[in-house]
Amino acid sequence: MNSSVEFRNITKLFPGVRALDGISFKAKGGEVVALVGENGAGKSTLLKVLNGDYQADGGQYLIDGEERRFKNPQEAIAAGISIIYQERQIIPYLSVAENIYMEEIPTKGSKLIDFRKLNANAQSIIDEFNLPIKPSAKVKDLSVAYQQMVEIMKAYRRNPKVIAFDEPTASLSDTEIESLFKIIAKLKAKGLIILYVSHRMKEIFQMTDQVVIIKDGQYVTQIPTKETNEREIVKMMVGRNLGDIFSELDRNKKKDGIMLKVENLTNDYVKDVSFELKKGEILGFAGLVGAGRTETMRAIFGADKKTTGRVHLDGREIHIKAPEDAIACGIALCPEDRKEEGIIGGRAIKENISIGILKKLTKRGFVDRNKEINLAESSVKELRIRTPHIEKKIRELSGGNQQKTILARWLAAHPKVLILDEPTKGIDIGSKAEIYQMTCDLAKKGISVILISSELTEVLGLSDRVIVMCEGRITGELSNEEATEEKVLTLAMADMLGGNE
Amino acid sequence: METKLKGIAKMEQIGLIIAMIIMAILFTALTGNKYIQVDNIINILIASSIVGLVVIGESYLLISGQVDLSPGSVSAFSGVLVSLLLSKGLNMWLAIPIVVVVGMFIGYGNSLMVNKLKFEPFIATLASMSIFRGLAYILCGGKSIFVQNQLFLKLGVGRVFNIPIPVIIFIFLFIVFGVVLARTRFGRNVYMVGGNANAARLAGINAEKLRAKLFIMTSALAALGGCILASRMSSGQPSASEGLEFDAVTAVVLGGIAMSGGVGTMGGALIGLFIMQGFNNGLMILNVQSFWQIVARGLLLIAALSFDYIRNAKRSK
Ligand SMILES: Nc1ncnc2c1ncn2[C@@H]1O[C@H](COP(=O)(O)OP(=O)(O)OP(=O)(O)O)[C@@H](O)[C@H]1O
Ligand SMILES: [Mg+2]
C-alpha cells in the first residue's frame, strides 16, 4: 500500500512573481495533509504543478518514490492524480451524469451514448454522497454548492491515488460540508493521499492529520495537526498574532431610521419575503444553501425579475428593473459567483475595480485615468491584494486575491445599501479580520450592510441581527444576543423539520 | 511604471508591425520597386478607406463579443438608395444623411433580433445580410443606377491637399472612434461586456443598450461607406461590396482583436487593415489572377485566425 507524494524544492515563476520558491514536503497514503497559507502564498500553484497544468521551473516531485513529470493534466489523471480546482471546471450545459463521466461516457454497441447506464452509474455515486440531485439535471441549474459537489464526484469517480481539494468548502454550507467530510474520511480509509487546501481553521483541526504551512511561496513547516493549535498556525501564516477576531471589532452602535424596507417579495425562487434594514446596521442572512438568500438579494438588486413585492429605500418606494437602476439608487451587490458574475478575467485589476463607479471617474465621457489609477492603487494597498502591479489581468491573481479585488469594487462604491454575498469566500484569515473591520467602518458611516455567508461563525460574529431563511421563505429573526448556532440551524431547517405548509 | 507598461502593450503589436514591414519589403523586391511609391500607397489607402469604415464597426462589435455579417449588403443597399435619391434630384446633403439614418434603423433591427429575440448575432445578421442584398436588387430592378450629381461624384474622387476625400473621412472617423474606444467610459464598457457580459451587467452596465448602439453604429458606417463607394463608381450597384464584412473581420482579427471578445485595440485593427489591403494590392501589382487573389484572401484569413489561436493559447498559459 504505502503510497506517497513528495515535493522537492519545487520552484515556479510567473512574470514579476515567485509563486513557489523551493517547496519540499511529503504526504503519505491514508493521511489528510492540509496546505495552508495566505492568499497568493502558492497553494493552488503547487497543486497545478502536481497535475501537470503548470510545469515547474525547478525541483521535482515523486509519486511512490518515483520521479514523475506530467506534461498535462490528462497524464496526471492517468497516473491517478485528481484535483478539484478552486475555480469550477464543470460544463454548465451538460447534465450531472455527463459531467461526472466526462471522459468515459459509456456507449452502446455503436457509438451512441448509453444514457440509461450513464445515469444509473451516476446515480450510484450520487447516492454514495447522499445528495438530492438528479443525474439528468443540467449543471447550470444547480446551486454553486451542488456544482462543487458534482466536481468532487467527478474526481472521486476516477478512483484516484491522490486527490487534492482546493478550497472545496468555500461555497458549501455546514450540512454539505458534513457529507463532504464523510466522503473524505472514506477516501482516507481506503489509503488515498489527500491534499486539502482551506482557509477555514475549524476544518483543518476537524479532519486533517498534517499541516504544511506555506508563506510567500516558501515552505515554512510541516507539523502533525495534533501537535499544534490554531493560534500557532495563524501566526506562522500571517506573521503576527490574531486575537479573537469578532470580539475585537470596533462596531457601529448608532443605528437610527430605516434604510431599506422590503415587502412581500415573491418570484420563482422566493416567497413573501419581508424585512427591514436600519441605517448603519449589519444584517446577516443565514440558511442552508438553496434557502433563497442569494435569490432574494438578486431580486432586490434587479438581477432577477420579481413577480410581486415592494422595495422602499430611505422612505421612498423604488422600482428597480435592472442592476443599473439599483446602482443608481445606491444599492450595490457583491455577487456570490466570482468566476461567472464577478471577475472580467481578461481585463486589468484596475479596470475590474473601477467598473462599478466608473461614472464617478468620468468627465465629459472620458475616463479620468489618474483618478482610476489612484483608486486601484489605494484599494490594492488597503485590501492587501497581492500583485506586482494594477495592470495585471485579474484572472492571473490567486483566487483569494480575485475575491479581494471584487470586494474592492463594491467597497469603493460607497452605496447606501451594500449587499455582500459570500464576501470572504476564499479569503485568508488575516485578511478576513481586516475586511470585517472595514465592514464595521462602513456601517459607522451610516451604510447599511446585508451579509450572506455560509460560514455561520461569520454571520453570527459580524451581524447586529440575523434573518434565517428556509426554502425561499423567512423562517425567523434573531438579535445578535440571542443568536446561537443551534437556534439558527433549527430555523434554517424549519420547513423540513416542522413541515409547516 | 506606466510608460513601461505601455511599452508592454505595444509589444503585442510589434509582431504585426514587423509582419507589415516584411510584407512591404517582399512586395517591393518582387515588384521591382513599384510597391513603396506615394501613388501606390495612396491606392492602398483608398482601398482601405471603405473597408476601413466597416473595420471600425466590426472592431467594436468583436471586442464586445458580437459580430455583424450584414455590412456588405447594407453598403450595397445604401449605395443604390443614395443613387436613387440623387437621381430623383435630391440634394446630396439631404440624401446622404437620409441613407445613414436608414442604416441606423437597419442596425437597430439587428440589435432587436439579438437583444429581444435572443438570436445569435451571427444568425441575426446573416438574415439581414440576405434581406438587404435582395432589397438592393429590388430597389433598382437589378440594374445599376447612374449618378449625375457632380458634387456627389467629388466625394469619391476629389482630393484635399492631394489626399483623397474618402481617405480623409476614414482617417478622421478612425481617430474619433479610436479615442472613444480607448479613453471613454463607453469604450471601456465595450471591453467589459465583451470580457464577461454577466459580470458587466451586475456591475451596472446595460449590455443590451450597448449592443444596440454598436449595431446601429456599424450599419451607419456601412451605409456611409456605401455612399462613398457609389460616388467612386458614379453609380449605385446592387452587387457592390460583396464580402465586405469578411474583409473587415479578416483585418480586425489579423489586428489582434480576439473573436472571443474583451481584448484588442483599434490601432491593431488599423495595422491589420493595412496588412490585408497591402497584401491585396501587392498581388494586384504582381498581376496575380483575380481568382487566385480570392484564394489568397482566404489563406490570409486562416493565417489571421491561427495567429489569434496561438495568441490565445499564450494568453491562457
Ligand atoms: N497564471 C498566472 N499568471 C501569473 N501569475 C500567476 C498565475 N497564477 C498564479 N499566479 C501568481 O502566483 C502567486 C500564487 O498564486 P496561487 O494561486 O498559487 O495562490 P494561493 O495560495 O492558491 O492563494 P489563494 O488562497 O488566494 O487561493 C500569486 O501571486 C499569483 O498572482
Ligand atoms: Mg488558491
Short mmCIF file of N, CA, C and O and ligand atoms in Angstrom, two decimals, chain A residues 14 17 19 38-45 54 86 167 199 386 392 396-401 426, chain B residues 317, ligand 1:
data_model
loop_
_atom_site.label_atom_id
_atom_site.label_comp_id
_atom_site.label_asym_id
_atom_site.label_seq_id
_atom_site.Cartn_x
_atom_site.Cartn_y
_atom_site.Cartn_z
N PHE A 14 6.26 33.28 -12.23
CA PHE A 14 5.37 33.98 -13.17
C PHE A 14 5.98 35.36 -13.36
O PHE A 14 6.74 35.81 -12.51
N VAL A 17 6.52 37.54 -10.32
CA VAL A 17 6.20 36.84 -9.06
C VAL A 17 6.96 35.52 -8.96
O VAL A 17 7.05 34.78 -9.93
N ALA A 19 6.04 32.49 -7.49
CA ALA A 19 4.86 31.88 -6.89
C ALA A 19 5.25 30.75 -5.95
O ALA A 19 4.66 30.58 -4.88
N GLU A 38 -1.42 32.28 3.27
CA GLU A 38 -2.21 33.44 2.91
C GLU A 38 -2.62 33.40 1.43
O GLU A 38 -2.10 32.61 0.66
N ASN A 39 -3.48 34.32 1.04
CA ASN A 39 -3.87 34.43 -0.37
C ASN A 39 -2.63 34.76 -1.20
O ASN A 39 -1.90 35.69 -0.88
N GLY A 40 -2.43 33.97 -2.22
CA GLY A 40 -1.28 34.22 -3.08
C GLY A 40 -0.02 33.54 -2.57
O GLY A 40 1.06 33.76 -3.11
N ALA A 41 -0.15 32.70 -1.55
CA ALA A 41 1.04 32.03 -1.00
C ALA A 41 1.59 31.00 -1.98
O ALA A 41 2.77 30.69 -1.97
N GLY A 42 0.72 30.45 -2.82
CA GLY A 42 1.20 29.49 -3.82
C GLY A 42 0.56 28.12 -3.72
O GLY A 42 0.99 27.19 -4.40
N LYS A 43 -0.49 28.00 -2.93
CA LYS A 43 -1.10 26.68 -2.72
C LYS A 43 -1.68 26.12 -4.02
O LYS A 43 -1.38 24.98 -4.40
N SER A 44 -2.49 26.91 -4.68
CA SER A 44 -3.11 26.42 -5.92
C SER A 44 -2.05 26.14 -6.97
O SER A 44 -2.15 25.16 -7.73
N THR A 45 -1.05 27.00 -7.02
CA THR A 45 0.01 26.80 -8.00
C THR A 45 0.71 25.46 -7.77
O THR A 45 0.99 24.72 -8.72
N TYR A 54 0.73 23.27 -14.78
CA TYR A 54 1.91 24.14 -14.88
C TYR A 54 3.15 23.25 -14.84
O TYR A 54 3.14 22.20 -14.22
N GLN A 86 -9.91 25.22 -7.52
CA GLN A 86 -10.57 26.29 -6.78
C GLN A 86 -11.70 26.90 -7.64
O GLN A 86 -12.79 27.15 -7.17
N GLU A 167 -9.76 24.41 -1.70
CA GLU A 167 -10.85 25.15 -1.06
C GLU A 167 -12.23 24.62 -1.45
O GLU A 167 -13.07 25.34 -1.98
N HIS A 199 -8.98 27.76 3.98
CA HIS A 199 -8.70 28.89 4.88
C HIS A 199 -9.50 28.77 6.17
O HIS A 199 -9.46 29.64 7.01
N ARG A 386 -2.41 40.88 -3.46
CA ARG A 386 -1.04 40.53 -3.81
C ARG A 386 -0.86 40.51 -5.32
O ARG A 386 -1.28 39.58 -6.00
N LYS A 392 -2.12 44.08 -14.11
CA LYS A 392 -2.17 42.62 -14.28
C LYS A 392 -3.62 42.18 -14.51
O LYS A 392 -4.55 42.72 -13.91
N GLU A 396 -5.13 36.29 -13.54
CA GLU A 396 -3.82 35.77 -13.13
C GLU A 396 -3.57 35.92 -11.63
O GLU A 396 -2.52 35.56 -11.14
N LEU A 397 -4.53 36.45 -10.91
CA LEU A 397 -4.39 36.54 -9.46
C LEU A 397 -4.80 35.22 -8.82
O LEU A 397 -5.56 34.45 -9.41
N SER A 398 -4.37 35.00 -7.58
CA SER A 398 -4.85 33.82 -6.85
C SER A 398 -6.32 34.04 -6.52
O SER A 398 -6.81 35.18 -6.53
N GLY A 399 -7.03 32.96 -6.24
CA GLY A 399 -8.47 33.03 -6.01
C GLY A 399 -8.85 34.07 -4.97
O GLY A 399 -9.74 34.88 -5.17
N GLY A 400 -8.16 34.02 -3.85
CA GLY A 400 -8.49 34.94 -2.76
C GLY A 400 -8.24 36.39 -3.16
O GLY A 400 -8.99 37.29 -2.77
N ASN A 401 -7.22 36.61 -3.94
CA ASN A 401 -6.93 37.97 -4.37
C ASN A 401 -7.92 38.47 -5.41
O ASN A 401 -8.23 39.65 -5.46
N GLY A 426 -12.90 32.23 0.13
CA GLY A 426 -11.53 32.02 -0.31
C GLY A 426 -10.53 33.04 0.20
O GLY A 426 -9.40 33.08 -0.26
N LYS B 317 -1.92 30.56 -20.87
CA LYS B 317 -0.85 29.82 -20.19
C LYS B 317 -0.58 30.37 -18.80
O LYS B 317 -0.58 31.56 -18.59
N1 LIG C 1 -1.42 32.21 -14.46
C1 LIG C 1 -0.74 33.06 -13.68
N2 LIG C 1 -0.07 34.10 -14.21
C2 LIG C 1 0.62 34.96 -13.44
N3 LIG C 1 0.70 34.89 -12.12
C3 LIG C 1 0.06 33.87 -11.50
C4 LIG C 1 -0.70 32.91 -12.25
N4 LIG C 1 -1.22 32.02 -11.39
C5 LIG C 1 -0.83 32.40 -10.16
N5 LIG C 1 -0.05 33.50 -10.22
C6 LIG C 1 0.57 34.18 -9.07
O1 LIG C 1 1.20 33.23 -8.25
C7 LIG C 1 1.00 33.52 -6.88
C8 LIG C 1 0.45 32.32 -6.14
O2 LIG C 1 -0.86 32.09 -6.57
P1 LIG C 1 -1.75 30.87 -6.05
O3 LIG C 1 -2.99 30.89 -6.85
O4 LIG C 1 -0.97 29.64 -6.03
O5 LIG C 1 -2.08 31.32 -4.54
P2 LIG C 1 -2.94 30.56 -3.44
O6 LIG C 1 -2.02 30.22 -2.34
O7 LIG C 1 -3.71 29.46 -4.05
O8 LIG C 1 -3.88 31.73 -2.94
P3 LIG C 1 -5.46 31.74 -2.58
O9 LIG C 1 -5.56 31.37 -1.14
O10 LIG C 1 -5.85 33.17 -2.77
O11 LIG C 1 -6.16 30.84 -3.49
C9 LIG C 1 0.11 34.75 -6.83
O12 LIG C 1 0.90 35.88 -6.55
C10 LIG C 1 -0.48 34.85 -8.21
O13 LIG C 1 -0.67 36.19 -8.58
#
